[in-house]
Amino acid sequence: MKSHKIIEYQKPLKLIEEETPKPKGTEVLVKVLYSGVCHTDIHINDGFFTLAGKKKIDTSSMRSLPFTPGHEVFGEVFGFGKNARGLRLGQRRAVFPWIGCGKCDTCETGFENLCSQGNRSIGTSVNGGYSDYLIVPHSRYLLNTNGIDDRLAATYMCSGVTAYSAIKKIGKLKNSDTILILGLGGVGFSGLQICKAMFDNAIAVADIDTQKLKYAKRCGAKSVYNTLEKDSVSKLLKKSKGGVSVVIDFVGSEESSAFGLASTKRGGKYILVGLYGGQLTVPLATIPLRSISIIGSLTGSLSETKEFIKLAKKGTIKPIPIEERPMIKASKTLSDMRKGDITGRVVLKP
Ligand SMILES: [Zn+2]
Ligand SMILES: [Zn+2]
């Protein structure tokens, strides 16, 4: 099989031809039909996340090289081990990638995506979808997304469920409450669509890209703000009558967090999803004085993914723009993404 692999961190991916793996035990061999390209793939290619200033978290110990990224996979069941159950060859399925050790307390409560005891996440810890084939450890991670565009179903495994899990953390709202979506990458766009499907509240959107903001307005955002404009926070505070009740920050930069926290009203929630990097600097007393909750949200659990697929099957979530490219463009797509040249999501096809 052909795979696009990280041979050395911070270098372009290399096309490698290797033996197709043989599924053992409960494992399933999936033939990749589509593999989405996520912003996290840049951090995986780098081998680190940026913290404040020049500080970095080294993530290279999470995997061994050569490594195949790709955690938004849709494919076909191509083979399975002796102990795999409930499968037929040729079944078309989306692959839930956020797999934990399966034994620790966190995994037992269903949050395998938060496991820290032996992560087996596909495309971030074990080989993923920038390839002709991949191994999935158990059939329970293969999801029937019948009725949803296959390419979109691939992206739902990360960008979709990440947005859904963050939006679930909003909880109950009053009719007059406003939700602010910060950042219109693939996950942010999904977030806008899911918010519209789950809440009747006014949705404000902020980004630095005028074209993306125009598109968000056409997708139903009530008001849009360019965060590069100096008076954007005061405009938002005026329009939302003193601040928004919930901010979902899909960027996670120093600039976006400053904008988000300045826009949150007393008693509001600031939900942080994006992993851009930097440091949160906030006068401590303002957190209790304004009674703000700061909440982190990472991907989503298997049951959240199933809930989200169910919601998506109803057809109420408008699809994000998807561009299909041949797999050979994997490395080029990562560099386009670094430059911010992509609207919505790219899915690669072997
Ligand atoms: Zn992702
Ligand atoms: Zn675990």
PDB file of N, CA, C and O in Angstrom, residues 97-137:
ATOM      1  N   PRO A  97     -11.852   7.933  15.499  1.00  0.00           N
ATOM      2  CA  PRO A  97     -10.396   7.800  15.704  1.00  0.00           C
ATOM      3  C   PRO A  97      -9.906   7.950  17.145  1.00  0.00           C
ATOM      4  O   PRO A  97      -8.772   7.593  17.435  1.00  0.00           O
ATOM      5  N   TRP A  98     -10.752   8.463  18.063  1.00  0.00           N
ATOM      6  CA  TRP A  98     -10.246   8.888  19.385  1.00  0.00           C
ATOM      7  C   TRP A  98     -10.266   7.728  20.371  1.00  0.00           C
ATOM      8  O   TRP A  98     -11.099   7.658  21.262  1.00  0.00           O
ATOM      9  N   ILE A  99      -9.359   6.796  20.165  1.00  0.00           N
ATOM     10  CA  ILE A  99      -9.379   5.520  20.875  1.00  0.00           C
ATOM     11  C   ILE A  99      -8.357   5.524  22.014  1.00  0.00           C
ATOM     12  O   ILE A  99      -7.195   5.889  21.802  1.00  0.00           O
ATOM     13  N   GLY A 100      -8.805   5.133  23.206  1.00  0.00           N
ATOM     14  CA  GLY A 100      -7.927   5.107  24.367  1.00  0.00           C
ATOM     15  C   GLY A 100      -7.452   3.695  24.677  1.00  0.00           C
ATOM     16  O   GLY A 100      -7.581   2.783  23.843  1.00  0.00           O
ATOM     17  N   CYS A 101      -6.944   3.491  25.901  1.00  0.00           N
ATOM     18  CA  CYS A 101      -6.408   2.178  26.285  1.00  0.00           C
ATOM     19  C   CYS A 101      -7.532   1.155  26.441  1.00  0.00           C
ATOM     20  O   CYS A 101      -7.321  -0.043  26.325  1.00  0.00           O
ATOM     21  N   GLY A 102      -8.758   1.655  26.742  1.00  0.00           N
ATOM     22  CA  GLY A 102      -9.907   0.767  26.897  1.00  0.00           C
ATOM     23  C   GLY A 102     -10.013   0.150  28.278  1.00  0.00           C
ATOM     24  O   GLY A 102     -10.947  -0.598  28.556  1.00  0.00           O
ATOM     25  N   LYS A 103      -9.048   0.455  29.187  1.00  0.00           N
ATOM     26  CA  LYS A 103      -9.025  -0.208  30.497  1.00  0.00           C
ATOM     27  C   LYS A 103      -9.117   0.769  31.658  1.00  0.00           C
ATOM     28  O   LYS A 103      -9.531   0.395  32.755  1.00  0.00           O
ATOM     29  N   CYS A 104      -8.681   2.012  31.492  1.00  0.00           N
ATOM     30  CA  CYS A 104      -8.597   2.948  32.625  1.00  0.00           C
ATOM     31  C   CYS A 104      -9.995   3.492  32.980  1.00  0.00           C
ATOM     32  O   CYS A 104     -10.963   3.258  32.260  1.00  0.00           O
ATOM     33  N   ASP A 105     -10.091   4.214  34.104  1.00  0.00           N
ATOM     34  CA  ASP A 105     -11.367   4.776  34.561  1.00  0.00           C
ATOM     35  C   ASP A 105     -11.985   5.696  33.513  1.00  0.00           C
ATOM     36  O   ASP A 105     -13.190   5.673  33.284  1.00  0.00           O
ATOM     37  N   THR A 106     -11.132   6.519  32.904  1.00  0.00           N
ATOM     38  CA  THR A 106     -11.636   7.474  31.909  1.00  0.00           C
ATOM     39  C   THR A 106     -12.259   6.724  30.734  1.00  0.00           C
ATOM     40  O   THR A 106     -13.360   7.062  30.287  1.00  0.00           O
ATOM     41  N   CYS A 107     -11.584   5.699  30.239  1.00  0.00           N
ATOM     42  CA  CYS A 107     -12.120   4.908  29.131  1.00  0.00           C
ATOM     43  C   CYS A 107     -13.410   4.207  29.560  1.00  0.00           C
ATOM     44  O   CYS A 107     -14.366   4.136  28.792  1.00  0.00           O
ATOM     45  N   GLU A 108     -13.419   3.689  30.812  1.00  0.00           N
ATOM     46  CA  GLU A 108     -14.603   2.954  31.273  1.00  0.00           C
ATOM     47  C   GLU A 108     -15.832   3.840  31.374  1.00  0.00           C
ATOM     48  O   GLU A 108     -16.945   3.372  31.213  1.00  0.00           O
ATOM     49  N   THR A 109     -15.627   5.153  31.623  1.00  0.00           N
ATOM     50  CA  THR A 109     -16.793   6.047  31.672  1.00  0.00           C
ATOM     51  C   THR A 109     -17.169   6.525  30.268  1.00  0.00           C
ATOM     52  O   THR A 109     -18.057   7.345  30.114  1.00  0.00           O
ATOM     53  N   GLY A 110     -16.474   6.024  29.248  1.00  0.00           N
ATOM     54  CA  GLY A 110     -16.874   6.330  27.870  1.00  0.00           C
ATOM     55  C   GLY A 110     -16.109   7.479  27.233  1.00  0.00           C
ATOM     56  O   GLY A 110     -16.381   7.836  26.102  1.00  0.00           O
ATOM     57  N   PHE A 111     -15.155   8.053  27.967  1.00  0.00           N
ATOM     58  CA  PHE A 111     -14.409   9.178  27.404  1.00  0.00           C
ATOM     59  C   PHE A 111     -13.008   8.742  26.956  1.00  0.00           C
ATOM     60  O   PHE A 111     -12.000   9.265  27.416  1.00  0.00           O
ATOM     61  N   GLU A 112     -13.011   7.777  26.019  1.00  0.00           N
ATOM     62  CA  GLU A 112     -11.732   7.284  25.490  1.00  0.00           C
ATOM     63  C   GLU A 112     -10.916   8.408  24.865  1.00  0.00           C
ATOM     64  O   GLU A 112      -9.696   8.332  24.811  1.00  0.00           O
ATOM     65  N   ASN A 113     -11.621   9.438  24.381  1.00  0.00           N
ATOM     66  CA  ASN A 113     -10.922  10.567  23.755  1.00  0.00           C
ATOM     67  C   ASN A 113     -10.052  11.328  24.757  1.00  0.00           C
ATOM     68  O   ASN A 113      -9.184  12.089  24.364  1.00  0.00           O
ATOM     69  N   LEU A 114     -10.287  11.110  26.074  1.00  0.00           N
ATOM     70  CA  LEU A 114      -9.506  11.814  27.097  1.00  0.00           C
ATOM     71  C   LEU A 114      -8.529  10.883  27.814  1.00  0.00           C
ATOM     72  O   LEU A 114      -7.923  11.261  28.812  1.00  0.00           O
ATOM     73  N   CYS A 115      -8.358   9.673  27.315  1.00  0.00           N
ATOM     74  CA  CYS A 115      -7.480   8.693  27.961  1.00  0.00           C
ATOM     75  C   CYS A 115      -6.035   9.191  27.964  1.00  0.00           C
ATOM     76  O   CYS A 115      -5.542   9.703  26.969  1.00  0.00           O
ATOM     77  N   SER A 116      -5.373   9.015  29.111  1.00  0.00           N
ATOM     78  CA  SER A 116      -3.955   9.399  29.147  1.00  0.00           C
ATOM     79  C   SER A 116      -3.085   8.202  29.535  1.00  0.00           C
ATOM     80  O   SER A 116      -1.938   8.342  29.903  1.00  0.00           O
ATOM     81  N   GLN A 117      -3.685   7.003  29.464  1.00  0.00           N
ATOM     82  CA  GLN A 117      -2.986   5.799  29.933  1.00  0.00           C
ATOM     83  C   GLN A 117      -2.420   4.936  28.819  1.00  0.00           C
ATOM     84  O   GLN A 117      -1.885   3.882  29.063  1.00  0.00           O
ATOM     85  N   GLY A 118      -2.543   5.320  27.584  1.00  0.00           N
ATOM     86  CA  GLY A 118      -2.089   4.442  26.498  1.00  0.00           C
ATOM     87  C   GLY A 118      -2.958   4.718  25.298  1.00  0.00           C
ATOM     88  O   GLY A 118      -3.738   3.891  24.852  1.00  0.00           O
ATOM     89  N   ASN A 119      -2.830   5.966  24.834  1.00  0.00           N
ATOM     90  CA  ASN A 119      -3.672   6.429  23.752  1.00  0.00           C
ATOM     91  C   ASN A 119      -3.386   5.653  22.467  1.00  0.00           C
ATOM     92  O   ASN A 119      -2.245   5.445  22.093  1.00  0.00           O
ATOM     93  N   ARG A 120      -4.471   5.236  21.796  1.00  0.00           N
ATOM     94  CA  ARG A 120      -4.318   4.522  20.518  1.00  0.00           C
ATOM     95  C   ARG A 120      -5.041   5.284  19.402  1.00  0.00           C
ATOM     96  O   ARG A 120      -5.564   4.683  18.469  1.00  0.00           O
ATOM     97  N   SER A 121      -5.138   6.605  19.550  1.00  0.00           N
ATOM     98  CA  SER A 121      -5.905   7.395  18.586  1.00  0.00           C
ATOM     99  C   SER A 121      -5.326   7.284  17.179  1.00  0.00           C
ATOM    100  O   SER A 121      -4.121   7.396  16.976  1.00  0.00           O
ATOM    101  N   ILE A 122      -6.253   7.078  16.236  1.00  0.00           N
ATOM    102  CA  ILE A 122      -5.856   6.841  14.845  1.00  0.00           C
ATOM    103  C   ILE A 122      -5.434   8.152  14.184  1.00  0.00           C
ATOM    104  O   ILE A 122      -6.150   9.143  14.249  1.00  0.00           O
ATOM    105  N   GLY A 123      -4.261   8.154  13.601  1.00  0.00           N
ATOM    106  CA  GLY A 123      -3.772   9.331  12.887  1.00  0.00           C
ATOM    107  C   GLY A 123      -3.085  10.346  13.781  1.00  0.00           C
ATOM    108  O   GLY A 123      -2.553  11.338  13.292  1.00  0.00           O
ATOM    109  N   THR A 124      -3.116  10.122  15.108  1.00  0.00           N
ATOM    110  CA  THR A 124      -2.343  10.992  16.005  1.00  0.00           C
ATOM    111  C   THR A 124      -1.346  10.167  16.833  1.00  0.00           C
ATOM    112  O   THR A 124      -0.259  10.626  17.129  1.00  0.00           O
ATOM    113  N   SER A 125      -1.737   8.911  17.188  1.00  0.00           N
ATOM    114  CA  SER A 125      -0.810   8.027  17.909  1.00  0.00           C
ATOM    115  C   SER A 125      -0.463   6.767  17.120  1.00  0.00           C
ATOM    116  O   SER A 125       0.655   6.278  17.192  1.00  0.00           O
ATOM    117  N   VAL A 126      -1.464   6.231  16.399  1.00  0.00           N
ATOM    118  CA  VAL A 126      -1.181   5.074  15.523  1.00  0.00           C
ATOM    119  C   VAL A 126      -1.514   5.468  14.078  1.00  0.00           C
ATOM    120  O   VAL A 126      -2.279   6.409  13.858  1.00  0.00           O
ATOM    121  N   ASN A 127      -0.928   4.756  13.116  1.00  0.00           N
ATOM    122  CA  ASN A 127      -1.036   5.153  11.701  1.00  0.00           C
ATOM    123  C   ASN A 127      -2.470   5.414  11.260  1.00  0.00           C
ATOM    124  O   ASN A 127      -3.386   4.649  11.570  1.00  0.00           O
ATOM    125  N   GLY A 128      -2.652   6.501  10.496  1.00  0.00           N
ATOM    126  CA  GLY A 128      -3.986   6.930  10.092  1.00  0.00           C
ATOM    127  C   GLY A 128      -4.250   6.862   8.605  1.00  0.00           C
ATOM    128  O   GLY A 128      -3.697   6.002   7.899  1.00  0.00           O
ATOM    129  N   GLY A 129      -5.058   7.788   8.134  1.00  0.00           N
ATOM    130  CA  GLY A 129      -5.709   7.680   6.830  1.00  0.00           C
ATOM    131  C   GLY A 129      -5.019   8.283   5.622  1.00  0.00           C
ATOM    132  O   GLY A 129      -5.572   8.217   4.533  1.00  0.00           O
ATOM    133  N   TYR A 130      -3.826   8.853   5.767  1.00  0.00           N
ATOM    134  CA  TYR A 130      -3.121   9.343   4.563  1.00  0.00           C
ATOM    135  C   TYR A 130      -2.478   8.144   3.885  1.00  0.00           C
ATOM    136  O   TYR A 130      -1.269   8.068   3.697  1.00  0.00           O
ATOM    137  N   SER A 131      -3.301   7.176   3.515  1.00  0.00           N
ATOM    138  CA  SER A 131      -2.806   5.879   3.082  1.00  0.00           C
ATOM    139  C   SER A 131      -3.895   5.156   2.294  1.00  0.00           C
ATOM    140  O   SER A 131      -5.048   5.605   2.269  1.00  0.00           O
ATOM    141  N   ASP A 132      -3.542   4.040   1.669  1.00  0.00           N
ATOM    142  CA  ASP A 132      -4.564   3.234   0.993  1.00  0.00           C
ATOM    143  C   ASP A 132      -5.393   2.426   1.999  1.00  0.00           C
ATOM    144  O   ASP A 132      -6.567   2.172   1.780  1.00  0.00           O
ATOM    145  N   TYR A 133      -4.757   2.004   3.100  1.00  0.00           N
ATOM    146  CA  TYR A 133      -5.434   1.158   4.105  1.00  0.00           C
ATOM    147  C   TYR A 133      -5.022   1.572   5.506  1.00  0.00           C
ATOM    148  O   TYR A 133      -3.954   2.154   5.702  1.00  0.00           O
ATOM    149  N   LEU A 134      -5.864   1.233   6.484  1.00  0.00           N
ATOM    150  CA  LEU A 134      -5.456   1.376   7.879  1.00  0.00           C
ATOM    151  C   LEU A 134      -6.125   0.301   8.726  1.00  0.00           C
ATOM    152  O   LEU A 134      -7.111  -0.309   8.310  1.00  0.00           O
ATOM    153  N   ILE A 135      -5.555   0.100   9.923  1.00  0.00           N
ATOM    154  CA  ILE A 135      -6.098  -0.888  10.863  1.00  0.00           C
ATOM    155  C   ILE A 135      -6.911  -0.161  11.938  1.00  0.00           C
ATOM    156  O   ILE A 135      -6.453   0.825  12.514  1.00  0.00           O
ATOM    157  N   VAL A 136      -8.124  -0.664  12.188  1.00  0.00           N
ATOM    158  CA  VAL A 136      -8.964  -0.168  13.283  1.00  0.00           C
ATOM    159  C   VAL A 136      -9.050  -1.306  14.303  1.00  0.00           C
ATOM    160  O   VAL A 136      -9.314  -2.446  13.914  1.00  0.00           O
ATOM    161  N   PRO A 137      -8.811  -1.031  15.619  1.00  0.00           N
ATOM    162  CA  PRO A 137      -8.681  -2.151  16.566  1.00  0.00           C
ATOM    163  C   PRO A 137      -9.965  -2.951  16.820  1.00  0.00           C
ATOM    164  O   PRO A 137      -9.885  -4.103  17.217  1.00  0.00           O
TER     165      PRO A 137
END
